[in-house]
Tab-separated table of C-alpha atoms in Angstrom:
chain	number	residue	atom	x	y	z
A	176	SER	CA	13.666	-5.664	12.289
A	177	LEU	CA	10.519	-4.570	14.093
A	178	ILE	CA	8.265	-7.385	15.271
A	179	GLY	CA	5.316	-6.844	17.586
A	180	THR	CA	3.120	-9.214	19.537
A	181	GLY	CA	0.186	-8.736	17.173
A	182	PRO	CA	-1.685	-5.895	15.468
A	183	ASN	CA	-4.683	-4.324	17.128
A	184	ILE	CA	-7.696	-5.119	14.946
A	185	TYR	CA	-9.884	-2.436	16.511
A	186	ASN	CA	-9.849	1.317	15.960
A	187	THR	CA	-9.619	2.399	19.592
A	188	PHE	CA	-7.876	-0.140	21.803
A	189	GLY	CA	-4.306	-1.339	22.049
A	190	PRO	CA	-0.872	0.149	21.258
A	191	GLN	CA	-0.309	1.979	17.971
A	192	ILE	CA	2.563	3.609	16.133
A	193	ARG	CA	1.185	7.047	15.280
A	194	GLY	CA	2.497	9.772	13.016
A	195	SER	CA	2.533	13.559	13.124
A	196	GLY	CA	3.607	16.442	10.908
A	197	THR	CA	4.645	16.077	7.276
A	198	GLY	CA	7.093	13.199	7.699
A	199	THR	CA	6.849	9.444	7.234
A	200	ILE	CA	6.122	7.322	10.284
A	201	LEU	CA	8.766	4.676	9.415
A	202	THR	CA	11.420	4.879	6.656
A	203	ILE	CA	13.381	1.740	5.746
A	204	ASP	CA	16.756	2.273	4.061
A	205	ALA	CA	18.409	-0.982	5.129
A	206	PRO	CA	18.285	-4.440	3.460
A	207	THR	CA	16.544	-7.566	4.804
A	208	VAL	CA	14.314	-5.761	7.299
A	209	THR	CA	11.115	-7.384	8.566
A	210	VAL	CA	8.203	-5.332	9.913
A	211	GLU	CA	5.583	-7.635	11.374
A	212	ASN	CA	2.598	-7.681	13.740
A	213	LEU	CA	2.441	-3.905	14.226
A	214	ASP	CA	-0.363	-1.357	14.145
A	215	PHE	CA	0.177	1.959	12.295
A	216	ASN	CA	-2.223	4.884	12.566
A	217	ARG	CA	-1.829	8.085	10.551
A	218	GLY	CA	-2.482	10.415	13.452
A	219	SER	CA	-1.768	13.856	11.960
A	220	ALA	CA	0.967	12.658	9.571
A	221	THR	CA	0.553	13.584	5.896
A	222	ASN	CA	3.104	11.250	4.290
A	223	HIS	CA	3.510	7.459	4.075
A	224	HIS	CA	3.001	5.186	7.067
A	225	ILE	CA	5.948	3.039	5.892
A	226	LEU	CA	8.373	4.042	3.111
A	227	VAL	CA	10.907	1.579	1.624
A	228	ARG	CA	13.736	3.254	-0.331
A	229	TYR	CA	16.540	1.997	-2.572
A	230	ASP	CA	19.429	4.146	-3.873
A	231	GLU	CA	18.013	7.339	-2.409
A	232	GLY	CA	20.282	10.048	-1.012
A	233	ALA	CA	23.735	9.546	-2.573
A	234	SER	CA	23.261	5.778	-2.792
A	235	VAL	CA	22.980	5.275	0.956
A	236	SER	CA	19.581	3.528	0.843
A	237	ARG	CA	19.408	-0.199	0.246
A	238	GLY	CA	15.792	-1.114	0.900
A	239	GLN	CA	15.905	-4.592	-0.614
A	240	GLY	CA	14.702	-7.934	0.678
A	241	VAL	CA	12.199	-6.170	2.972
A	242	ALA	CA	9.047	-7.862	4.280
A	243	ILE	CA	6.009	-6.086	5.741
A	244	ALA	CA	3.634	-8.719	7.087
A	245	ASN	CA	0.606	-9.108	9.351
A	246	CYS	CA	0.380	-5.389	10.068
A	247	HIS	CA	-2.655	-3.156	10.515
A	248	LEU	CA	-2.461	0.180	8.657
A	249	ARG	CA	-5.238	2.698	9.015
A	250	ASN	CA	-6.456	6.190	8.169
A	251	LYS	CA	-4.011	7.130	5.399
A	252	SER	CA	-6.271	9.861	4.074
A	253	GLN	CA	-4.295	13.032	3.433
A	254	ASN	CA	-3.367	13.048	-0.271
A	255	SER	CA	-2.967	11.058	-3.498
A	256	THR	CA	0.842	11.250	-3.557
A	257	SER	CA	1.635	8.807	-0.767
A	258	GLY	CA	0.295	5.551	0.607
A	259	ALA	CA	0.036	3.537	3.789
A	260	ILE	CA	2.985	1.602	2.343
A	261	GLY	CA	5.120	3.457	-0.196
A	262	THR	CA	8.283	2.714	-2.155
A	263	ASN	CA	11.026	4.715	-3.766
A	264	GLY	CA	12.791	2.177	-5.953
A	265	ALA	CA	12.444	-0.818	-3.596
A	266	TRP	CA	13.884	-4.185	-4.642
A	267	TYR	CA	12.297	-7.504	-3.628
A	268	LEU	CA	9.690	-6.142	-1.255
A	269	ASP	CA	7.019	-8.471	0.129
A	270	ILE	CA	3.763	-6.899	1.359
A	271	ILE	CA	1.986	-9.921	2.814
A	272	ASN	CA	-1.202	-10.525	4.852
A	273	ASN	CA	-1.753	-6.951	6.035
A	274	VAL	CA	-5.038	-5.149	6.704
A	275	PHE	CA	-5.525	-1.651	5.258
A	276	VAL	CA	-8.374	0.298	6.846
A	277	ALA	CA	-9.827	3.528	5.422
A	278	CYS	CA	-6.664	4.299	3.453
A	279	ARG	CA	-6.975	6.754	0.573
A	280	ILE	CA	-4.094	4.848	-1.065
A	281	GLY	CA	-3.024	1.507	0.367
A	282	CYS	CA	0.164	0.617	-1.560
A	283	TYR	CA	1.994	3.336	-3.507
A	284	ILE	CA	4.690	1.758	-5.722
A	285	PHE	CA	7.033	4.336	-7.219
A	286	SER	CA	10.449	4.363	-8.919
A	287	GLY	CA	12.571	7.380	-8.089
A	288	ALA	CA	16.328	7.146	-7.612
A	289	SER	CA	16.227	3.502	-8.738
A	290	VAL	CA	13.822	1.288	-10.666
A	291	THR	CA	11.453	-0.867	-8.636
A	292	ASN	CA	11.936	-4.611	-9.010
A	293	GLY	CA	10.276	-7.654	-7.493
A	294	VAL	CA	7.460	-6.188	-5.388
A	295	THR	CA	4.925	-8.803	-4.255
A	296	ILE	CA	1.566	-7.722	-2.800
A	297	ARG	CA	-0.244	-10.861	-1.638
A	298	GLY	CA	-2.968	-11.899	0.789
A	299	ASN	CA	-3.904	-8.414	1.982
A	300	VAL	CA	-7.339	-7.055	2.918
A	301	PHE	CA	-8.393	-3.520	1.957
A	302	ARG	CA	-11.500	-2.375	3.825
A	303	ASN	CA	-13.466	0.552	5.219
A	304	GLY	CA	-13.445	1.906	8.729
A	305	SER	CA	-16.444	1.645	11.018
A	306	GLY	CA	-19.598	3.365	9.847
A	307	THR	CA	-18.559	3.535	6.157
A	308	THR	CA	-20.250	1.299	3.600
A	309	ASP	CA	-19.245	2.955	0.314
A	310	GLY	CA	-15.938	3.786	-1.390
A	311	SER	CA	-15.832	7.396	-0.249
A	312	ALA	CA	-12.666	6.913	1.851
A	313	GLN	CA	-10.552	5.495	-0.990
A	314	ASP	CA	-8.928	6.780	-4.180
A	315	VAL	CA	-7.042	3.631	-5.209
A	316	HIS	CA	-6.049	0.596	-3.140
A	317	ILE	CA	-2.884	-0.271	-5.091
A	318	LEU	CA	-1.122	2.316	-7.260
A	319	VAL	CA	1.831	1.302	-9.459
A	320	ASN	CA	3.029	4.763	-10.395
A	321	SER	CA	5.655	6.076	-12.813
A	322	GLY	CA	8.147	3.339	-13.645
A	323	PRO	CA	10.147	1.509	-14.515
A	324	ASN	CA	8.504	-1.043	-12.195
A	325	TYR	CA	9.496	-4.625	-12.969
A	326	ASN	CA	8.163	-7.984	-11.761
A	327	VAL	CA	5.229	-6.608	-9.752
A	328	VAL	CA	2.952	-9.391	-8.449
A	329	ILE	CA	-0.522	-8.513	-7.107
A	330	ASP	CA	-2.071	-11.806	-6.049
A	331	ASN	CA	-4.849	-13.155	-3.819
A	332	ASN	CA	-5.906	-9.877	-2.206
A	333	LEU	CA	-9.412	-9.034	-0.956
A	334	PHE	CA	-10.768	-5.600	-1.894
A	335	ALA	CA	-13.641	-5.485	0.584
A	336	THR	CA	-15.075	-2.078	-0.382
A	337	PRO	CA	-17.195	-0.793	-3.250
A	338	LEU	CA	-15.272	0.873	-6.064
A	339	PRO	CA	-13.180	3.778	-4.662
A	340	ALA	CA	-15.070	7.055	-4.975
A	341	ILE	CA	-13.379	9.630	-2.763
A	342	SER	CA	-14.314	13.231	-3.564
A	343	GLY	CA	-11.680	14.769	-5.841
A	344	GLY	CA	-9.910	11.432	-6.325
A	345	ALA	CA	-7.186	11.122	-8.953
A	346	TYR	CA	-7.698	7.424	-9.828
A	347	LEU	CA	-10.975	5.929	-8.468
A	348	ARG	CA	-9.982	2.309	-9.130
A	349	TYR	CA	-9.077	-0.734	-7.088
A	350	ILE	CA	-5.707	-1.084	-8.869
A	351	GLN	CA	-4.020	1.444	-11.148
A	352	PHE	CA	-0.932	0.965	-13.319
A	353	VAL	CA	0.118	4.434	-14.478
A	354	VAL	CA	1.318	4.656	-18.088
A	355	GLY	CA	5.042	3.863	-18.281
A	356	THR	CA	7.375	0.897	-18.166
A	357	GLN	CA	5.442	-1.638	-16.111
A	358	ASP	CA	5.841	-5.397	-15.884
A	359	GLY	CA	4.012	-7.896	-13.702
A	360	ILE	CA	0.813	-9.836	-13.094
A	361	VAL	CA	-2.546	-9.327	-11.376
A	362	SER	CA	-4.094	-12.662	-10.376
A	363	ASN	CA	-6.636	-14.350	-8.075
A	364	ASN	CA	-7.965	-11.176	-6.438
A	365	VAL	CA	-11.526	-10.651	-5.150
A	366	PHE	CA	-13.392	-7.350	-5.601
A	367	ALA	CA	-16.510	-6.310	-3.695
A	368	SER	CA	-17.914	-3.973	-6.343
A	369	ARG	CA	-21.681	-4.094	-6.693
A	370	THR	CA	-21.440	-3.267	-10.398
A	371	ASP	CA	-19.698	-4.866	-13.346
A	372	LEU	CA	-16.135	-3.654	-13.840
A	373	THR	CA	-14.000	-3.358	-16.949
A	374	TYR	CA	-10.261	-3.772	-17.117
A	375	GLY	CA	-7.314	-2.465	-19.105
A	376	ALA	CA	-6.252	1.008	-20.195
A	377	GLY	CA	-9.825	2.298	-20.306
A	378	GLY	CA	-11.107	0.117	-17.500
A	379	THR	CA	-13.262	1.212	-14.593
A	380	GLY	CA	-11.870	-1.174	-11.969
A	381	VAL	CA	-8.283	-2.187	-12.744
């Protein structure tokens, strides 16, 4: 496990784990890993900040029972095919009480080599960086992409930005479930949109 002394809540000061190149900053292939109290900054990296994998690469990945908690993840802005936290078939992943800052995609839930099962996204804050008051830095805060994705819980999160509106965005919603085999619940979340939102398959917000 990786446990720090506390995430840096500012954009300039304190230690950070920074990425570079086209790789992922941290890939988790092992079970029962905890990542807590750390600060991740994209740097020049173009892929995920943190990627949790299950059954990837000749069945050597067992990213199950993983917890990512109380971390600060910022500036994931490169593309719409990866997130600050991403999955490839993760089982029983808890994403709890993190802060996502100026991330084009915050959580990118995807089933590849294995189905995704039991992902919980709870108590997180999704917000802008300094000097930004609109949704122009975001495409979608939580993306549940091609399934099957089972038992996904999105509960008690604060979406503290206007509706995502990044130029050339693929989704432009707070939460997007892509058409496919999806199962779960969205409950008790707070959205900072200044306009009325609609929900469901043709919805403007979720």
